[in-house]
Amino acid sequence: MSVSFDHLGVATESGADLAETFETLFDASLVHEERFGGMTVRFLDLGRGYFEILEPHETGTISQFLSRNGPGIHHVALRTADLDAALNRARDAGVELVDEEPRPGAWGHDVAFLHPNSTGGVLVEYVDGASAASE
């Protein structure tokens, strides 16, 4: 099973402003925007991966994250060609899973998260490369 970098999720109260900043600083281009799960999600293409900007509109995971931590990095996402195998490998390694099974994510991805208690404090998201609309 191999994985590759897919995106870095960044939580903010002002997604449009942060997208503009990243476009200016990193020559990143906005390639996808949608409302999903009570937030606006924006993907900016960096060439070999994306920034995913998460801006909440309702109370939920991202608004709670912002209340606790302020704006900043929320998660790192790794693409895998076999999400079920990746989850089984994590499970076999004793990793605490946020998602026991894949679930729908933004931009047509199936995703599953690994709990930061098992990954050095980093919230890790697996993105199923087979379901990814971003290819």
XYZ file of N, CA and C in Angstrom:
405
model
N 0.854 -1.182 0.000
C 0.000 0.000 0.000
C 0.893 1.236 0.000
N 0.692 2.100 -0.936
C 1.464 3.338 -0.964
C 0.534 4.521 -0.756
N 1.103 5.577 -0.222
C 0.360 6.822 -0.031
C 1.186 7.958 -0.615
N 0.498 9.027 -0.964
C 1.172 10.236 -1.421
C 0.439 11.436 -0.844
N 1.140 12.548 -0.783
C 0.527 13.765 -0.260
C -0.637 14.176 -1.144
N -1.771 14.531 -0.531
C -2.917 15.042 -1.275
C -3.156 16.512 -0.943
N -3.380 16.814 0.348
C -3.626 18.214 0.696
C -3.365 18.479 2.169
N -3.277 19.763 2.476
C -3.165 20.253 3.840
C -4.432 21.031 4.133
N -5.184 20.598 5.142
C -6.419 21.278 5.521
C -6.132 22.402 6.497
N -6.651 23.591 6.194
C -6.429 24.779 7.017
C -7.785 25.353 7.408
N -8.009 25.510 8.706
C -9.263 26.068 9.212
C -9.126 27.572 9.400
N -10.171 28.303 9.005
C -10.167 29.758 9.126
C -11.595 30.273 9.162
N -11.781 31.435 9.728
C -13.094 32.088 9.716
C -13.325 32.848 8.417
N -12.262 33.100 7.666
C -12.363 33.910 6.453
C -11.686 33.202 5.282
N -12.389 32.231 4.714
C -11.823 31.408 3.656
C -11.478 32.164 2.394
N -12.331 33.105 1.995
C -12.063 33.860 0.762
C -10.783 34.682 0.902
N -10.602 35.304 2.064
C -9.392 36.106 2.284
C -8.139 35.234 2.287
N -8.218 34.081 2.956
C -7.050 33.204 3.004
C -6.742 32.636 1.618
N -7.778 32.292 0.864
C -7.562 31.805 -0.505
C -6.835 32.858 -1.335
N -7.257 34.101 -1.204
C -6.605 35.188 -1.947
C -5.141 35.335 -1.529
N -4.886 35.239 -0.228
C -3.510 35.325 0.267
C -2.654 34.204 -0.305
N -3.164 32.972 -0.287
C -2.406 31.830 -0.805
C -2.214 31.932 -2.316
N -3.210 32.459 -3.013
C -3.062 32.659 -4.459
C -1.917 33.630 -4.741
N -1.847 34.702 -3.953
C -0.809 35.713 -4.138
C 0.570 35.197 -3.731
N 0.663 34.585 -2.552
C 1.959 34.157 -2.024
C 2.545 32.959 -2.749
N 1.696 31.996 -3.109
C 2.191 30.711 -3.598
C 1.832 30.433 -5.053
N 1.254 31.422 -5.725
C 0.812 31.240 -7.107
C -0.115 30.035 -7.233
N -0.895 29.805 -6.189
C -1.867 28.705 -6.170
C -3.142 29.165 -6.864
N -3.822 28.234 -7.501
C -5.066 28.605 -8.179
C -6.248 27.869 -7.557
N -7.318 28.602 -7.357
C -8.551 28.021 -6.831
C -9.133 27.110 -7.906
N -9.236 25.815 -7.598
C -9.715 24.853 -8.593
C -11.049 24.223 -8.221
N -11.463 24.394 -6.960
C -12.753 23.828 -6.555
C -13.247 24.550 -5.310
N -14.551 24.805 -5.282
C -15.199 25.416 -4.115
C -16.591 24.811 -3.992
N -16.962 24.443 -2.765
C -18.299 23.894 -2.522
C -18.702 24.115 -1.075
N -20.010 24.089 -0.850
C -20.524 24.026 0.519
C -20.665 22.558 0.853
N -20.089 22.169 1.978
C -20.088 20.763 2.371
C -20.054 20.684 3.887
N -20.975 19.941 4.469
C -20.940 19.696 5.908
C -20.956 20.948 6.760
N -21.746 21.949 6.379
C -21.852 23.161 7.179
C -20.697 24.131 7.026
N -19.937 23.979 5.946
C -18.816 24.891 5.724
C -18.614 25.104 4.229
N -17.825 26.114 3.912
C -17.339 26.278 2.549
C -15.942 25.682 2.498
N -15.732 24.837 1.501
C -14.448 24.172 1.303
C -13.869 24.668 -0.017
N -12.635 25.150 0.031
C -11.949 25.633 -1.170
C -10.650 24.850 -1.341
N -10.418 24.367 -2.557
C -9.161 23.690 -2.877
C -8.332 24.584 -3.783
N -7.089 24.818 -3.386
C -6.140 25.593 -4.189
C -5.026 24.659 -4.641
N -4.788 24.623 -5.937
C -3.809 23.724 -6.535
C -2.400 24.282 -6.375
N -1.514 23.435 -5.858
C -0.105 23.797 -5.700
C 0.788 23.071 -6.698
N 0.197 22.292 -7.568
C 0.974 21.532 -8.539
C 1.126 20.075 -8.151
N 1.558 19.811 -6.934
C 1.721 18.436 -6.447
C 0.888 18.196 -5.199
N -0.152 18.939 -5.054
C -1.036 18.819 -3.903
C -1.869 20.080 -3.786
N -2.629 20.137 -2.732
C -3.590 21.221 -2.564
C -3.541 21.787 -1.147
N -3.970 23.032 -1.019
C -4.457 23.552 0.246
C -5.961 23.350 0.221
N -6.519 22.847 1.303
C -7.971 22.777 1.474
C -8.322 23.790 2.563
N -9.033 24.829 2.196
C -9.395 25.876 3.146
C -10.805 25.599 3.650
N -10.932 25.496 4.973
C -12.176 25.111 5.634
C -12.741 26.305 6.387
N -13.894 26.783 5.960
C -14.538 27.944 6.576
C -15.929 27.532 7.059
N -16.133 27.448 8.387
C -17.426 26.975 8.895
C -18.523 28.029 8.777
N -19.751 27.541 8.575
C -20.940 28.394 8.585
C -21.930 27.944 9.645
N -21.696 26.770 10.200
C -22.555 26.197 11.224
C -21.668 25.634 12.325
N -22.281 25.377 13.470
C -21.554 24.726 14.550
C -21.225 23.301 14.128
N -19.984 22.936 14.284
C -19.532 21.601 13.902
C -18.065 21.440 14.222
N -17.472 20.437 13.637
C -16.082 20.095 13.923
C -15.127 21.261 13.688
N -15.266 21.944 12.562
C -14.321 23.022 12.231
C -14.547 24.246 13.108
N -15.799 24.603 13.383
C -16.044 25.745 14.277
C -15.536 25.437 15.684
N -15.677 24.190 16.126
C -15.151 23.802 17.438
C -13.627 23.858 17.448
N -13.009 23.402 16.366
C -11.553 23.481 16.245
C -11.090 24.929 16.353
N -11.759 25.830 15.631
C -11.385 27.247 15.659
C -11.573 27.847 17.048
N -12.628 27.468 17.750
C -12.853 27.979 19.109
C -11.744 27.539 20.054
N -11.289 26.302 19.903
C -10.244 25.762 20.778
C -8.849 26.250 20.400
N -8.568 26.326 19.098
C -7.193 26.516 18.635
C -6.930 27.790 17.852
N -7.988 28.429 17.374
C -7.798 29.543 16.456
C -7.505 29.007 15.064
N -7.288 29.901 14.095
C -7.049 29.456 12.725
C -5.702 28.755 12.589
N -5.648 27.835 11.638
C -4.385 27.151 11.388
C -4.580 25.784 10.771
N -3.498 25.017 10.771
C -3.521 23.685 10.170
C -4.473 22.790 10.950
N -5.392 22.161 10.230
C -6.360 21.250 10.823
C -5.955 19.795 10.606
N -5.532 19.445 9.391
C -5.167 18.061 9.100
C -4.238 17.978 7.897
N -3.597 16.821 7.780
C -2.829 16.489 6.584
C -3.517 15.295 5.931
N -3.652 15.355 4.613
C -4.353 14.300 3.883
C -3.398 13.562 2.959
N -3.503 12.239 3.000
C -2.687 11.364 2.177
C -3.588 10.563 1.256
N -3.241 10.525 -0.009
C -4.020 9.789 -1.011
C -3.544 8.336 -1.038
N -4.485 7.421 -1.124
C -4.182 6.005 -1.251
C -5.074 5.391 -2.319
N -4.539 4.420 -3.032
C -5.320 3.750 -4.077
C -6.296 2.744 -3.489
N -6.093 2.361 -2.222
C -6.965 1.370 -1.583
C -7.256 1.814 -0.155
N -8.333 2.557 0.005
C -8.686 3.120 1.310
C -8.985 2.032 2.329
N -9.678 0.977 1.927
C -9.980 -0.110 2.862
C -8.700 -0.763 3.371
N -7.749 -1.007 2.487
C -6.472 -1.602 2.895
C -5.710 -0.668 3.830
N -5.758 0.634 3.552
C -5.084 1.604 4.419
C -5.693 1.594 5.818
N -7.019 1.541 5.898
C -7.683 1.487 7.204
C -7.353 0.187 7.926
N -7.340 -0.921 7.212
C -6.996 -2.202 7.834
C -5.567 -2.194 8.353
N -4.667 -1.612 7.602
C -3.271 -1.521 8.038
C -3.164 -0.686 9.314
N -3.863 0.443 9.348
C -3.856 1.288 10.551
C -4.464 0.538 11.732
N -5.580 -0.129 11.495
C -6.257 -0.901 12.541
C -5.326 -1.986 13.080
N -4.672 -2.719 12.181
C -3.746 -3.787 12.580
C -2.561 -3.245 13.373
N -2.190 -1.992 13.113
C -1.079 -1.356 13.831
C -1.519 -0.776 15.173
N -2.810 -0.914 15.507
C -3.314 -0.408 16.778
C -3.635 1.071 16.772
N -3.752 1.665 15.596
C -4.059 3.091 15.483
C -5.536 3.321 15.789
N -5.811 4.335 16.592
C -7.187 4.723 16.879
C -7.762 5.422 15.649
N -8.917 4.950 15.198
C -9.547 5.508 14.010
C -10.671 6.454 14.396
N -10.763 7.577 13.732
C -11.931 8.452 13.859
C -13.075 7.830 13.072
N -12.759 7.327 11.881
C -13.743 6.698 10.995
C -13.396 5.226 10.836
N -14.284 4.353 11.293
C -14.074 2.914 11.134
C -14.244 2.479 9.685
N -15.053 3.210 8.944
C -15.327 2.909 7.537
C -15.181 4.195 6.727
N -14.869 4.093 5.446
C -14.818 5.290 4.599
C -16.165 6.004 4.572
N -16.101 7.323 4.406
C -17.324 8.122 4.317
C -17.142 9.173 3.228
N -18.252 9.729 2.744
C -18.136 10.769 1.719
C -17.465 12.021 2.277
N -16.572 12.584 1.493
C -15.912 13.831 1.839
C -16.135 14.856 0.744
N -15.466 15.977 0.872
C -15.597 17.052 -0.116
C -15.027 16.619 -1.465
N -15.512 17.257 -2.515
C -15.018 17.127 -3.884
C -15.124 15.699 -4.422
N -16.090 14.936 -3.903
C -16.324 13.588 -4.396
C -15.397 12.527 -3.847
N -14.590 12.859 -2.862
C -13.662 11.896 -2.272
C -14.385 11.019 -1.256
N -13.970 9.768 -1.161
C -14.246 8.972 0.027
C -13.046 9.172 0.936
N -13.306 9.335 2.235
C -12.237 9.667 3.173
C -12.394 8.882 4.466
N -11.343 8.853 5.261
C -11.368 8.323 6.619
C -10.233 8.990 7.390
N -10.511 9.301 8.648
C -9.531 9.998 9.478
C -8.938 9.071 10.533
N -7.656 9.302 10.829
C -6.950 8.633 11.914
C -6.861 9.606 13.079
N -7.063 9.092 14.291
C -7.089 9.964 15.469
C -5.687 10.475 15.795
N -5.586 11.766 16.120
C -4.268 12.334 16.435
C -3.608 11.717 17.668
N -4.375 11.066 18.543
C -3.762 10.391 19.694
C -2.791 9.301 19.253
N -2.992 8.766 18.057
C -2.156 7.676 17.552
C -1.141 8.116 16.502
N -1.181 9.383 16.117
C -0.327 9.846 15.009
C 0.467 11.095 15.391
N 0.985 11.096 16.596
C 1.864 12.183 17.026
C 1.194 13.534 17.121
N -0.119 13.544 17.376
C -0.847 14.801 17.509
C -1.347 15.368 16.198
N -1.131 14.651 15.092
C -1.555 15.111 13.770
C -2.833 14.380 13.367
N -3.864 15.130 12.995
C -5.064 14.527 12.428
C -4.737 14.169 10.983
N -4.771 12.873 10.672
C -4.432 12.385 9.335
C -5.709 11.935 8.639
N -5.863 12.379 7.406
C -6.993 11.975 6.578
C -6.471 11.120 5.430
N -7.070 9.947 5.254
C -6.836 9.170 4.039
C -7.863 9.595 3.009
N -7.418 9.820 1.784
C -8.287 10.162 0.657
C -8.191 9.020 -0.348
N -9.327 8.475 -0.720
C -9.355 7.367 -1.672
C -9.075 7.883 -3.076
N -7.928 7.523 -3.613
C -7.562 7.945 -4.959
C -8.506 7.431 -6.020
N -9.126 6.277 -5.774
C -10.055 5.711 -6.754
C -11.337 6.523 -6.861
N -11.709 7.236 -5.789
C -12.959 8.005 -5.800
C -12.729 9.488 -6.017
N -11.474 9.892 -6.104
C -11.155 11.318 -6.092
C -11.537 11.997 -7.401
N -12.352 13.020 -7.277
C -12.740 13.823 -8.437
C -11.639 14.797 -8.822
N -10.678 15.007 -7.935
C -9.646 16.018 -8.149
C -8.531 15.556 -9.074
N -8.584 14.334 -9.559
C -7.519 13.863 -10.455
C -7.682 14.405 -11.839
